[in-house]
Amino acid sequence: MTLPDPRRVRLLDVDPDLGADLDADSLEQAERFMRLPLVELPSGAWEPAMLQDHPAVQGPVIGCLVVSGLITRDIQLGDRVCTHLYGPRDFVSLNALDLASLPFAVAFGALSDAQVVLLDDRFLAAGQRWPRVMGRMFDTATSQLGRQSADQAIAQLPRVEDRLLALFWHLADRWGTRHRDDIAIGLPLTHEALGRLIGARRPTVSLGLRALADEGALRREGDLWVLSASSIDALSVGGPPRQRARPAPAGGVTPPVLVAVPDPPVAEDGNGENGRQHLRERVAALREQLEADHARVRQTITANREIRERVTQARASRAAGGDRDGAATAPA
């Protein structure tokens, strides 16, 4: 597939939060400097090499930032596939996991026509000039790791109905809209795609969706997945086990009011410096933790490879010794 020539866009127009820590003069300069290629990805599979080899790119592409649409990243091991979803303002790494010991296969796709901004050497140069922009991008990436941890927790729920319900509430936080008294998610997710998101086979997903529809917790209306607002009670920590719900009365019921609990406030001085210092310290701590994790992974992979090499050499040595013994005892 050949990509059309991209136009350039201001990265800080795509994600204004990246420049939130800059003063007015630095922000104006960064907006002019960070004009990066915008590429349109048609629905379907695409290869990272299409982005790496694009003529508008300067240097290697370290990743891309989603502008619109939905990007999928499938990781396959054996006959199982795990899918991650990326939407607007998400950072998508093009890492193929080729340094891992296990034989992972990584594939990328777009659920619908999508647009991405390519992050190449110009973005790295901007990070050197305005390191707080890079810190904000790092914060974006670490928040996505938090969402993936939530995905892992969802996939470990014992009942497929609970997994599906938790997944749709997780998706509703980003893509949900009010639909009468319920919540609608307009994502083009097939039963197979849902199975890859929660770690279940497609037939099992179909049975789980049917059970949720019978309970009135989750239903399909055209292109929308509609969540009952009261279904969140079934996932409360320490709450009673979920039971098959009876149909709602003809007059309907009033859903509970969902209240978002904000993070504890951070005391700031008149210039907001304490809040910024808190953010810098948090980003620095996350960066140190990520570097330490990467170092441990690299050490483990190196040790595994050394063990495999020693085992291979030992097997070859035993095989060679057996051949010599056989030749020595063979009749003339």
Short mmCIF file of C-alpha atoms in Angstrom, two decimals:
data_model
loop_
_atom_site.label_atom_id
_atom_site.label_comp_id
_atom_site.label_asym_id
_atom_site.label_seq_id
_atom_site.Cartn_x
_atom_site.Cartn_y
_atom_site.Cartn_z
CA MET A 1 0.00 0.00 0.00
CA THR A 2 1.35 3.42 -1.00
CA LEU A 3 0.69 6.37 1.25
CA PRO A 4 -0.13 9.77 -0.25
CA ASP A 5 2.30 12.64 0.25
CA PRO A 6 1.56 14.09 3.68
CA ARG A 7 1.00 17.67 4.63
CA ARG A 8 2.66 19.12 7.68
CA VAL A 9 0.79 20.13 10.81
CA ARG A 10 1.74 21.81 14.04
CA LEU A 11 2.16 19.10 16.66
CA LEU A 12 1.02 21.46 19.42
CA ASP A 13 -2.22 22.08 17.52
CA VAL A 14 -2.85 18.32 17.53
CA ASP A 15 -2.10 17.98 21.25
CA PRO A 16 -1.97 21.36 23.03
CA ASP A 17 -1.18 19.65 26.35
CA LEU A 18 2.35 18.97 25.10
CA GLY A 19 3.10 22.70 25.37
CA ALA A 20 1.30 23.32 28.65
CA ASP A 21 4.55 23.85 30.59
CA LEU A 22 6.03 26.44 28.18
CA ASP A 23 5.88 30.18 28.63
CA ALA A 24 4.29 32.31 25.94
CA ASP A 25 7.49 33.02 23.98
CA SER A 26 8.71 29.41 24.07
CA LEU A 27 5.25 28.16 23.11
CA GLU A 28 5.16 30.39 20.03
CA GLN A 29 8.62 29.24 18.95
CA ALA A 30 7.80 25.56 19.55
CA GLU A 31 4.58 25.82 17.53
CA ARG A 32 6.51 27.17 14.53
CA PHE A 33 9.34 24.66 14.90
CA MET A 34 7.35 21.46 15.36
CA ARG A 35 5.68 21.15 11.96
CA LEU A 36 5.63 17.40 11.37
CA PRO A 37 4.26 15.11 8.62
CA LEU A 38 0.59 14.16 8.86
CA VAL A 39 -0.14 10.81 7.21
CA GLU A 40 -3.55 9.34 6.39
CA LEU A 41 -3.93 5.61 7.00
CA PRO A 42 -6.84 3.91 5.23
CA SER A 43 -8.85 1.29 7.07
CA GLY A 44 -7.08 -2.06 7.25
CA ALA A 45 -3.59 -3.37 7.90
CA TRP A 46 -0.49 -1.21 7.54
CA GLU A 47 3.22 -1.76 8.01
CA PRO A 48 5.54 0.43 10.13
CA ALA A 49 8.02 0.37 7.24
CA MET A 50 5.56 2.52 5.26
CA LEU A 51 6.12 5.27 7.81
CA GLN A 52 9.84 4.70 8.28
CA ASP A 53 10.51 4.87 4.52
CA HIS A 54 8.26 7.82 3.78
CA PRO A 55 10.13 10.53 1.82
CA ALA A 56 8.87 13.32 4.11
CA VAL A 57 10.53 11.77 7.18
CA GLN A 58 13.83 13.08 8.54
CA GLY A 59 15.69 10.30 10.30
CA PRO A 60 14.06 7.28 11.96
CA VAL A 61 10.45 7.45 13.14
CA ILE A 62 10.33 6.80 16.88
CA GLY A 63 6.54 6.53 16.83
CA CYS A 64 3.43 8.44 15.86
CA LEU A 65 0.68 10.43 17.55
CA VAL A 66 -2.90 9.59 16.60
CA VAL A 67 -4.89 12.57 15.31
CA SER A 68 -8.14 10.83 14.37
CA GLY A 69 -9.50 7.32 13.98
CA LEU A 70 -8.59 4.15 15.84
CA ILE A 71 -5.29 2.29 15.54
CA THR A 72 -4.85 -1.34 16.61
CA ARG A 73 -1.65 -3.11 17.62
CA ASP A 74 -1.93 -6.90 17.64
CA ILE A 75 0.63 -9.02 19.47
CA GLN A 76 0.48 -12.72 18.61
CA LEU A 77 2.05 -15.59 20.52
CA GLY A 78 1.20 -19.05 19.27
CA ASP A 79 -2.47 -19.07 18.29
CA ARG A 80 -3.44 -16.25 20.67
CA VAL A 81 -3.63 -12.56 19.76
CA CYS A 82 -3.77 -9.61 22.17
CA THR A 83 -5.02 -6.27 20.83
CA HIS A 84 -4.39 -2.73 22.09
CA LEU A 85 -6.49 0.24 20.95
CA TYR A 86 -5.08 3.71 20.35
CA GLY A 87 -7.21 6.81 19.80
CA PRO A 88 -6.65 10.55 19.37
CA ARG A 89 -3.63 11.94 21.27
CA ASP A 90 -2.27 8.46 21.96
CA PHE A 91 1.39 7.68 21.28
CA VAL A 92 1.89 4.56 19.14
CA SER A 93 5.27 2.84 19.40
CA LEU A 94 6.49 1.06 16.27
CA ASN A 95 8.58 -1.39 18.30
CA ALA A 96 8.33 -4.89 16.81
CA LEU A 97 9.46 -6.65 20.04
CA ASP A 98 12.35 -8.20 18.07
CA LEU A 99 14.56 -8.16 21.20
CA ALA A 100 12.20 -10.46 23.12
CA SER A 101 13.06 -14.11 23.74
CA LEU A 102 9.55 -15.27 22.85
CA PRO A 103 8.52 -15.42 19.16
CA PHE A 104 6.08 -12.50 19.20
CA ALA A 105 4.49 -11.30 15.97
CA VAL A 106 3.35 -7.67 15.88
CA ALA A 107 0.83 -6.29 13.39
CA PHE A 108 -0.75 -2.85 13.02
CA GLY A 109 -4.10 -1.86 11.58
CA ALA A 110 -6.75 0.85 11.49
CA LEU A 111 -10.37 0.11 12.42
CA SER A 112 -11.39 3.10 10.32
CA ASP A 113 -9.62 5.73 8.26
CA ALA A 114 -7.08 7.35 10.58
CA GLN A 115 -4.57 10.20 10.65
CA VAL A 116 -1.24 10.13 12.48
CA VAL A 117 1.62 12.59 12.99
CA LEU A 118 5.07 11.09 12.47
CA LEU A 119 7.58 11.77 15.24
CA ASP A 120 11.04 11.87 13.64
CA ASP A 121 14.33 13.68 14.23
CA ARG A 122 12.58 17.05 14.26
CA PHE A 123 10.60 16.00 17.30
CA LEU A 124 13.78 14.80 19.04
CA ALA A 125 15.44 18.14 18.23
CA ALA A 126 12.43 19.94 19.72
CA GLY A 127 12.76 17.76 22.81
CA GLN A 128 16.35 18.90 23.26
CA ARG A 129 15.36 22.53 22.87
CA TRP A 130 12.17 22.31 24.97
CA PRO A 131 12.61 19.29 27.30
CA ARG A 132 9.26 19.91 28.97
CA VAL A 133 7.55 18.96 25.71
CA MET A 134 9.35 15.62 25.83
CA GLY A 135 8.36 15.26 29.48
CA ARG A 136 4.71 15.73 28.54
CA MET A 137 5.02 13.09 25.80
CA PHE A 138 6.62 10.76 28.32
CA ASP A 139 3.71 11.38 30.67
CA THR A 140 1.31 10.48 27.85
CA ALA A 141 3.13 7.20 27.25
CA THR A 142 3.16 6.26 30.94
CA SER A 143 -0.55 6.99 31.29
CA GLN A 144 -1.14 4.59 28.40
CA LEU A 145 0.84 1.96 30.32
CA GLY A 146 -1.62 2.49 33.15
CA ARG A 147 -4.53 1.82 30.79
CA GLN A 148 -2.83 -1.34 29.55
CA SER A 149 -2.45 -2.48 33.15
CA ALA A 150 -6.20 -1.99 33.52
CA ASP A 151 -6.69 -4.06 30.34
CA GLN A 152 -4.62 -6.83 31.90
CA ALA A 153 -6.71 -6.72 35.09
CA ILE A 154 -9.90 -6.92 33.01
CA ALA A 155 -8.60 -9.94 31.09
CA GLN A 156 -8.03 -11.78 34.39
CA LEU A 157 -11.64 -11.59 35.56
CA PRO A 158 -12.98 -15.16 35.73
CA ARG A 159 -16.33 -14.66 33.94
CA VAL A 160 -16.42 -13.54 30.33
CA GLU A 161 -19.54 -11.45 31.06
CA ASP A 162 -17.61 -9.48 33.69
CA ARG A 163 -14.69 -9.04 31.31
CA LEU A 164 -16.92 -7.68 28.57
CA LEU A 165 -18.78 -5.38 30.93
CA ALA A 166 -15.55 -4.04 32.44
CA LEU A 167 -14.05 -3.55 28.98
CA PHE A 168 -16.98 -1.47 27.74
CA TRP A 169 -16.92 0.69 30.86
CA HIS A 170 -13.18 1.14 30.31
CA LEU A 171 -13.84 2.18 26.70
CA ALA A 172 -16.71 4.43 27.78
CA ASP A 173 -14.29 6.56 29.81
CA ARG A 174 -12.75 7.71 26.52
CA TRP A 175 -15.37 7.20 23.83
CA GLY A 176 -18.68 7.03 25.67
CA THR A 177 -21.53 9.47 25.02
CA ARG A 178 -24.89 10.00 26.72
CA HIS A 179 -27.62 7.90 25.09
CA ARG A 180 -30.95 8.70 26.73
CA ASP A 181 -30.37 7.36 30.28
CA ASP A 182 -27.49 5.07 29.29
CA ILE A 183 -24.00 5.28 27.76
CA ALA A 184 -23.25 4.57 24.10
CA ILE A 185 -19.88 3.60 22.60
CA GLY A 186 -19.64 4.00 18.83
CA LEU A 187 -16.66 1.75 18.11
CA PRO A 188 -16.63 -0.76 15.22
CA LEU A 189 -15.66 -3.75 17.35
CA THR A 190 -16.46 -7.26 16.10
CA HIS A 191 -16.88 -10.26 18.38
CA GLU A 192 -13.42 -11.44 17.33
CA ALA A 193 -11.87 -8.05 18.13
CA LEU A 194 -13.56 -8.03 21.55
CA GLY A 195 -12.12 -11.48 22.22
CA ARG A 196 -8.62 -10.22 21.48
CA LEU A 197 -9.14 -7.33 23.88
CA ILE A 198 -10.27 -9.51 26.82
CA GLY A 199 -8.43 -12.77 26.13
CA ALA A 200 -11.35 -14.96 25.04
CA ARG A 201 -12.40 -16.93 21.97
CA ARG A 202 -15.00 -15.48 19.61
CA PRO A 203 -17.74 -18.10 20.39
CA THR A 204 -17.29 -17.42 24.11
CA VAL A 205 -17.60 -13.68 23.49
CA SER A 206 -20.82 -14.20 21.53
CA LEU A 207 -22.32 -16.18 24.42
CA GLY A 208 -21.24 -13.54 26.93
CA LEU A 209 -22.76 -10.71 24.87
CA ARG A 210 -26.01 -12.64 24.61
CA ALA A 211 -26.10 -13.11 28.40
CA LEU A 212 -25.44 -9.39 28.98
CA ALA A 213 -28.19 -8.47 26.55
CA ASP A 214 -30.62 -10.78 28.39
CA GLU A 215 -29.68 -9.07 31.67
CA GLY A 216 -30.20 -5.62 30.14
CA ALA A 217 -26.58 -4.65 30.94
CA LEU A 218 -25.26 -4.26 27.37
CA ARG A 219 -27.08 -4.19 24.05
CA ARG A 220 -26.44 -3.38 20.41
CA GLU A 221 -28.39 -0.59 18.71
CA GLY A 222 -27.29 -0.25 15.10
CA ASP A 223 -23.62 0.77 15.14
CA LEU A 224 -23.69 1.57 18.87
CA TRP A 225 -22.87 -0.51 21.91
CA VAL A 226 -25.19 0.72 24.69
CA LEU A 227 -24.30 0.23 28.37
CA SER A 228 -26.91 0.33 31.08
CA ALA A 229 -25.87 3.04 33.54
CA SER A 230 -26.69 0.77 36.48
CA SER A 231 -24.47 -2.06 35.22
CA ILE A 232 -21.42 -0.44 36.83
CA ASP A 233 -22.68 -1.64 40.23
CA ALA A 234 -21.87 -5.22 39.24
CA LEU A 235 -18.17 -4.34 39.04
CA SER A 236 -17.85 -2.55 42.38
CA VAL A 237 -14.92 -3.77 44.46
CA GLY A 238 -16.23 -5.86 47.35
CA GLY A 239 -19.78 -5.62 46.04
CA PRO A 240 -22.24 -8.49 45.84
CA PRO A 241 -21.76 -11.06 43.05
CA ARG A 242 -23.47 -10.23 39.80
CA GLN A 243 -26.79 -11.98 39.20
CA ARG A 244 -28.90 -12.22 36.10
CA ALA A 245 -31.00 -9.07 36.10
CA ARG A 246 -34.74 -9.07 35.58
CA PRO A 247 -36.19 -6.87 32.83
CA ALA A 248 -36.73 -3.28 33.90
CA PRO A 249 -40.30 -2.12 34.61
CA ALA A 250 -42.16 -0.61 31.70
CA GLY A 251 -41.83 2.84 33.20
CA GLY A 252 -38.05 2.54 33.39
CA VAL A 253 -35.83 3.24 36.36
CA THR A 254 -33.73 6.20 37.27
CA PRO A 255 -30.02 5.37 36.83
CA PRO A 256 -27.62 6.20 39.61
CA VAL A 257 -25.66 9.43 39.39
CA LEU A 258 -22.01 8.77 38.50
CA VAL A 259 -19.69 11.16 40.32
CA ALA A 260 -16.05 11.54 39.27
CA VAL A 261 -13.70 11.84 42.23
CA PRO A 262 -10.84 14.24 41.40
CA ASP A 263 -7.24 13.73 42.40
CA PRO A 264 -6.17 15.45 45.64
CA PRO A 265 -5.27 19.08 44.96
CA VAL A 266 -1.64 20.13 44.94
CA ALA A 267 -0.87 23.29 46.88
CA GLU A 268 0.55 25.98 44.58
CA ASP A 269 2.07 29.37 45.08
CA GLY A 270 0.92 32.40 43.17
CA ASN A 271 2.74 31.32 40.00
CA GLY A 272 1.69 27.66 40.18
CA GLU A 273 5.34 26.64 40.65
CA ASN A 274 4.61 23.97 43.28
CA GLY A 275 2.27 22.17 40.90
CA ARG A 276 4.84 22.26 38.12
CA GLN A 277 7.56 21.04 40.49
CA HIS A 278 5.30 18.17 41.55
CA LEU A 279 4.80 17.24 37.89
CA ARG A 280 8.54 17.41 37.16
CA GLU A 281 9.30 15.16 40.12
CA ARG A 282 6.63 12.67 39.06
CA VAL A 283 7.91 12.55 35.48
CA ALA A 284 11.50 12.12 36.70
CA ALA A 285 10.48 9.24 38.99
CA LEU A 286 8.54 7.55 36.21
CA ARG A 287 11.47 7.95 33.83
CA GLU A 288 13.88 6.39 36.34
CA GLN A 289 11.50 3.47 36.93
CA LEU A 290 11.06 2.89 33.19
CA GLU A 291 14.83 2.95 32.60
CA ALA A 292 15.35 0.48 35.43
CA ASP A 293 12.66 -1.83 34.01
CA HIS A 294 14.25 -1.66 30.57
CA ALA A 295 17.66 -2.50 32.05
CA ARG A 296 16.25 -5.55 33.85
CA VAL A 297 14.54 -6.75 30.68
CA ARG A 298 17.74 -6.36 28.66
CA GLN A 299 19.71 -8.29 31.30
CA THR A 300 17.15 -11.09 31.33
CA ILE A 301 17.13 -11.36 27.54
CA THR A 302 20.94 -11.43 27.43
CA ALA A 303 21.07 -14.12 30.12
CA ASN A 304 18.45 -16.21 28.29
CA ARG A 305 20.39 -15.99 25.06
CA GLU A 306 23.62 -17.03 26.78
CA ILE A 307 21.84 -20.03 28.31
CA ARG A 308 20.42 -21.04 24.93
CA GLU A 309 23.85 -20.75 23.31
CA ARG A 310 25.44 -22.92 26.02
CA VAL A 311 22.71 -25.54 25.65
CA THR A 312 23.11 -25.54 21.87
CA GLN A 313 26.88 -25.90 22.14
CA ALA A 314 26.52 -28.74 24.67
CA ARG A 315 24.09 -30.60 22.39
CA ALA A 316 26.39 -30.14 19.41
CA SER A 317 29.36 -31.37 21.45
CA ARG A 318 27.44 -34.48 22.60
CA ALA A 319 26.30 -35.17 19.05
CA ALA A 320 29.86 -34.86 17.73
CA GLY A 321 31.15 -37.16 20.47
CA GLY A 322 28.52 -39.74 19.61
CA ASP A 323 29.52 -39.66 15.96
CA ARG A 324 33.17 -40.23 16.85
CA ASP A 325 32.30 -43.14 19.15
CA GLY A 326 30.16 -44.71 16.46
CA ALA A 327 32.94 -44.38 13.91
CA ALA A 328 35.47 -45.94 16.30
CA THR A 329 33.33 -49.03 17.01
CA ALA A 330 32.00 -49.57 13.49
CA PRO A 331 33.14 -52.89 11.92
CA ALA A 332 35.78 -52.70 9.23
#
